Amino acid sequence: MIGLGGLLGAWAWTATTNSTEVLVARTEITRGSVIEVDDLARVQISTDPALDPLPGSALDTVVGKRAALDIAEGGLVTRSAMAVTVVPADGASVVGVAVTPAQAPSEPLRVGDNVRIVVTSPAGEAAPAQTPAFSRAEVVGTRYSEETGQLVVDVQVAEGEAATLAARAATGNVAIVLDSRER
């Protein structure tokens, strides 16, 4: 009985103290910065199915990648916290384009979609006789503004195109065209 009690006690202790080695930020890591080995630490934590931290063995694969978001000191490092590139890329800019539901496709826009932002005529004016001016862009984020009822689409464009697109978007006379998603 004593031996059986000892075995049950040992089993209960190991079942409740299951821990694993994971990666955490040793210091604050800011979004867009290259992750260095000195930025990371390996720690033991109790596992929880709701958490998805990277294992300590992933240290070499994390070093050299960019932080996709800010990671607080002591924060767990997850797959979604890393990126190979940073947005906007070198030589590119991000422009926010706010449109009404009628100025965008009903198909939800996704990050990575290639779109054209087309200059439209002001309300009440005739459509242009020629093909309207447009800017090619890549969607990097979307959100719906409850205050204005508009869809705000963040797009990445070449740095030289950013000022022109921002000026066009500020007029509100633009529409978004989704191009093929076939890759």
mmCIF file of C-alpha atoms in Angstrom:
data_model
loop_
_atom_site.group_PDB
_atom_site.id
_atom_site.type_symbol
_atom_site.label_atom_id
_atom_site.label_comp_id
_atom_site.label_asym_id
_atom_site.label_seq_id
_atom_site.Cartn_x
_atom_site.Cartn_y
_atom_site.Cartn_z
ATOM 1 C CA MET A 1 0.000 0.000 0.000
ATOM 2 C CA ILE A 2 2.813 2.388 0.828
ATOM 3 C CA GLY A 3 4.489 1.670 -2.540
ATOM 4 C CA LEU A 4 1.207 2.130 -4.414
ATOM 5 C CA GLY A 5 0.581 5.423 -2.599
ATOM 6 C CA GLY A 6 4.077 6.610 -3.544
ATOM 7 C CA LEU A 7 3.538 5.728 -7.205
ATOM 8 C CA LEU A 8 0.170 7.503 -7.298
ATOM 9 C CA GLY A 9 1.714 10.572 -5.629
ATOM 10 C CA ALA A 10 4.565 10.643 -8.161
ATOM 11 C CA TRP A 11 2.130 10.286 -11.064
ATOM 12 C CA ALA A 12 -0.080 13.114 -9.743
ATOM 13 C CA TRP A 13 2.953 15.394 -9.266
ATOM 14 C CA THR A 14 4.267 14.823 -12.819
ATOM 15 C CA ALA A 15 0.782 15.202 -14.314
ATOM 16 C CA THR A 16 0.334 18.626 -12.699
ATOM 17 C CA THR A 17 3.870 19.922 -13.245
ATOM 18 C CA ASN A 18 4.258 19.217 -16.942
ATOM 19 C CA SER A 19 6.552 21.942 -18.256
ATOM 20 C CA THR A 20 8.378 22.643 -21.478
ATOM 21 C CA GLU A 21 11.191 24.915 -22.616
ATOM 22 C CA VAL A 22 10.001 27.917 -24.681
ATOM 23 C CA LEU A 23 11.394 31.173 -26.070
ATOM 24 C CA VAL A 24 10.675 34.532 -24.415
ATOM 25 C CA ALA A 25 11.908 38.054 -25.066
ATOM 26 C CA ARG A 26 14.802 38.871 -22.736
ATOM 27 C CA THR A 27 14.337 42.571 -23.558
ATOM 28 C CA GLU A 28 11.606 44.475 -25.391
ATOM 29 C CA ILE A 29 11.649 43.687 -29.117
ATOM 30 C CA THR A 30 10.093 46.370 -31.305
ATOM 31 C CA ARG A 31 8.124 45.597 -34.451
ATOM 32 C CA GLY A 32 10.301 45.572 -37.551
ATOM 33 C CA SER A 33 13.590 45.032 -35.740
ATOM 34 C CA VAL A 34 15.857 42.090 -36.528
ATOM 35 C CA ILE A 35 15.725 39.548 -33.706
ATOM 36 C CA GLU A 36 19.186 38.876 -32.245
ATOM 37 C CA VAL A 37 20.254 35.966 -30.055
ATOM 38 C CA ASP A 38 20.716 38.378 -27.101
ATOM 39 C CA ASP A 39 17.030 39.390 -27.412
ATOM 40 C CA LEU A 40 15.849 35.887 -26.496
ATOM 41 C CA ALA A 41 15.914 33.567 -23.503
ATOM 42 C CA ARG A 42 14.846 29.978 -22.943
ATOM 43 C CA VAL A 43 12.557 29.361 -19.965
ATOM 44 C CA GLN A 44 10.523 26.489 -18.549
ATOM 45 C CA ILE A 45 6.760 27.009 -18.314
ATOM 46 C CA SER A 46 3.778 24.805 -17.636
ATOM 47 C CA THR A 47 2.121 23.887 -20.884
ATOM 48 C CA ASP A 48 -1.362 25.107 -21.708
ATOM 49 C CA PRO A 49 -3.223 24.160 -24.895
ATOM 50 C CA ALA A 50 -4.322 27.807 -25.343
ATOM 51 C CA LEU A 51 -0.703 28.945 -25.676
ATOM 52 C CA ASP A 52 1.368 28.334 -28.776
ATOM 53 C CA PRO A 53 4.874 29.523 -27.896
ATOM 54 C CA LEU A 54 7.894 28.479 -29.929
ATOM 55 C CA PRO A 55 9.966 25.747 -28.280
ATOM 56 C CA GLY A 56 13.414 26.604 -26.970
ATOM 57 C CA SER A 57 14.900 24.442 -29.725
ATOM 58 C CA ALA A 58 13.634 26.967 -32.326
ATOM 59 C CA LEU A 59 16.156 29.615 -31.231
ATOM 60 C CA ASP A 60 18.336 29.281 -34.344
ATOM 61 C CA THR A 61 15.348 29.625 -36.689
ATOM 62 C CA VAL A 62 14.116 32.790 -34.942
ATOM 63 C CA VAL A 63 17.415 34.681 -34.886
ATOM 64 C CA GLY A 64 17.741 36.901 -37.956
ATOM 65 C CA LYS A 65 14.009 37.216 -38.609
ATOM 66 C CA ARG A 66 12.095 40.445 -38.077
ATOM 67 C CA ALA A 67 9.560 41.046 -35.334
ATOM 68 C CA ALA A 68 6.082 41.259 -36.903
ATOM 69 C CA LEU A 69 4.774 42.945 -33.743
ATOM 70 C CA ASP A 70 6.059 44.421 -30.505
ATOM 71 C CA ILE A 71 7.080 41.770 -27.968
ATOM 72 C CA ALA A 72 7.255 42.943 -24.362
ATOM 73 C CA GLU A 73 10.136 41.946 -22.127
ATOM 74 C CA GLY A 74 9.289 38.463 -20.808
ATOM 75 C CA GLY A 75 6.648 37.929 -23.498
ATOM 76 C CA LEU A 76 6.300 34.575 -25.218
ATOM 77 C CA VAL A 77 7.632 34.332 -28.773
ATOM 78 C CA THR A 78 5.101 32.776 -31.148
ATOM 79 C CA ARG A 79 5.120 32.025 -34.874
ATOM 80 C CA SER A 80 2.900 35.045 -35.566
ATOM 81 C CA ALA A 81 5.428 37.313 -33.812
ATOM 82 C CA MET A 82 8.007 36.788 -36.565
ATOM 83 C CA ALA A 83 8.223 37.887 -40.159
ATOM 84 C CA VAL A 84 10.787 37.414 -42.905
ATOM 85 C CA THR A 85 10.168 40.961 -44.146
ATOM 86 C CA VAL A 86 8.872 44.162 -42.665
ATOM 87 C CA VAL A 87 6.012 46.322 -43.958
ATOM 88 C CA PRO A 88 6.509 48.668 -45.643
ATOM 89 C CA ALA A 89 9.390 47.128 -47.529
ATOM 90 C CA ASP A 90 12.445 49.191 -48.422
ATOM 91 C CA GLY A 91 11.468 51.610 -51.213
ATOM 92 C CA ALA A 92 7.755 51.240 -50.482
ATOM 93 C CA SER A 93 5.154 53.132 -48.449
ATOM 94 C CA VAL A 94 1.809 52.247 -46.874
ATOM 95 C CA VAL A 95 -1.201 54.426 -47.723
ATOM 96 C CA GLY A 96 -4.621 54.182 -46.099
ATOM 97 C CA VAL A 97 -7.544 54.315 -48.508
ATOM 98 C CA ALA A 98 -11.015 54.811 -46.998
ATOM 99 C CA VAL A 99 -13.907 53.766 -49.220
ATOM 100 C CA THR A 100 -17.637 53.193 -48.858
ATOM 101 C CA PRO A 101 -18.961 49.664 -49.397
ATOM 102 C CA ALA A 102 -19.992 50.692 -52.942
ATOM 103 C CA GLN A 103 -16.387 51.641 -53.773
ATOM 104 C CA ALA A 104 -14.905 48.232 -52.911
ATOM 105 C CA PRO A 105 -15.605 44.649 -53.955
ATOM 106 C CA SER A 106 -18.025 42.702 -51.777
ATOM 107 C CA GLU A 107 -15.408 39.923 -51.735
ATOM 108 C CA PRO A 108 -13.429 40.533 -48.520
ATOM 109 C CA LEU A 109 -9.949 41.870 -49.196
ATOM 110 C CA ARG A 110 -7.117 39.853 -47.675
ATOM 111 C CA VAL A 111 -3.522 40.670 -46.867
ATOM 112 C CA GLY A 112 -1.425 40.012 -49.960
ATOM 113 C CA ASP A 113 -4.223 40.745 -52.455
ATOM 114 C CA ASN A 114 -3.183 42.729 -55.519
ATOM 115 C CA VAL A 115 -5.541 45.629 -56.153
ATOM 116 C CA ARG A 116 -5.885 48.730 -58.281
ATOM 117 C CA ILE A 117 -7.044 51.985 -56.730
ATOM 118 C CA VAL A 118 -8.901 53.702 -59.576
ATOM 119 C CA VAL A 119 -9.610 57.446 -59.720
ATOM 120 C CA THR A 120 -13.358 57.991 -60.172
ATOM 121 C CA SER A 121 -15.366 61.049 -61.206
ATOM 122 C CA PRO A 122 -16.891 63.179 -58.477
ATOM 123 C CA ALA A 123 -20.557 62.472 -57.706
ATOM 124 C CA GLY A 124 -22.877 63.829 -60.360
ATOM 125 C CA GLU A 125 -20.228 64.058 -63.084
ATOM 126 C CA ALA A 126 -20.084 61.846 -66.154
ATOM 127 C CA ALA A 127 -17.706 58.910 -66.257
ATOM 128 C CA PRO A 128 -14.412 59.648 -68.013
ATOM 129 C CA ALA A 129 -14.230 58.892 -71.729
ATOM 130 C CA GLN A 130 -10.798 57.286 -71.387
ATOM 131 C CA THR A 131 -9.413 54.703 -69.007
ATOM 132 C CA PRO A 132 -9.095 56.445 -65.632
ATOM 133 C CA ALA A 133 -5.807 56.796 -63.764
ATOM 134 C CA PHE A 134 -5.050 54.108 -61.211
ATOM 135 C CA SER A 135 -2.385 52.876 -58.813
ATOM 136 C CA ARG A 136 -1.359 49.247 -58.393
ATOM 137 C CA ALA A 137 -0.996 48.183 -54.778
ATOM 138 C CA GLU A 138 -0.825 45.242 -52.377
ATOM 139 C CA VAL A 139 -3.209 44.999 -49.415
ATOM 140 C CA VAL A 140 -1.365 44.930 -46.076
ATOM 141 C CA GLY A 141 -4.367 45.370 -43.784
ATOM 142 C CA THR A 142 -8.061 46.224 -43.585
ATOM 143 C CA ARG A 143 -10.444 47.466 -40.944
ATOM 144 C CA TYR A 144 -14.009 48.709 -40.827
ATOM 145 C CA SER A 145 -14.597 52.127 -39.253
ATOM 146 C CA GLU A 146 -17.786 52.079 -37.178
ATOM 147 C CA GLU A 147 -17.665 55.887 -36.950
ATOM 148 C CA THR A 148 -17.718 56.570 -40.704
ATOM 149 C CA GLY A 149 -19.137 53.322 -42.080
ATOM 150 C CA GLN A 150 -16.141 53.058 -44.372
ATOM 151 C CA LEU A 151 -13.715 50.276 -45.115
ATOM 152 C CA VAL A 152 -10.142 51.428 -44.550
ATOM 153 C CA VAL A 153 -7.682 49.487 -46.687
ATOM 154 C CA ASP A 154 -3.958 49.870 -46.015
ATOM 155 C CA VAL A 155 -2.034 49.287 -49.226
ATOM 156 C CA GLN A 156 1.671 49.110 -49.985
ATOM 157 C CA VAL A 157 2.846 51.027 -53.050
ATOM 158 C CA ALA A 158 6.164 52.151 -54.469
ATOM 159 C CA GLU A 159 7.525 55.074 -52.454
ATOM 160 C CA GLY A 160 7.294 57.430 -55.465
ATOM 161 C CA GLU A 161 3.598 56.589 -55.948
ATOM 162 C CA ALA A 162 2.577 57.142 -52.313
ATOM 163 C CA ALA A 163 1.996 60.921 -52.404
ATOM 164 C CA THR A 164 -0.079 60.700 -55.578
ATOM 165 C CA LEU A 165 -2.214 57.878 -54.186
ATOM 166 C CA ALA A 166 -2.667 59.641 -50.838
ATOM 167 C CA ALA A 167 -3.865 62.794 -52.613
ATOM 168 C CA ARG A 168 -6.290 60.774 -54.755
ATOM 169 C CA ALA A 169 -7.607 58.848 -51.746
ATOM 170 C CA ALA A 170 -8.138 62.070 -49.764
ATOM 171 C CA THR A 171 -10.699 63.253 -52.329
ATOM 172 C CA GLY A 172 -12.844 60.172 -51.729
ATOM 173 C CA ASN A 173 -13.136 59.773 -55.511
ATOM 174 C CA VAL A 174 -11.520 56.358 -55.754
ATOM 175 C CA ALA A 175 -12.647 52.754 -56.074
ATOM 176 C CA ILE A 176 -10.783 49.544 -55.284
ATOM 177 C CA VAL A 177 -10.560 46.791 -57.876
ATOM 178 C CA LEU A 178 -9.472 43.311 -56.768
ATOM 179 C CA ASP A 179 -7.243 41.623 -59.327
ATOM 180 C CA SER A 180 -6.810 37.856 -59.696
ATOM 181 C CA ARG A 181 -5.807 35.912 -56.597
ATOM 182 C CA GLU A 182 -4.405 33.108 -58.711
ATOM 183 C CA ARG A 183 -0.722 32.788 -57.981
#
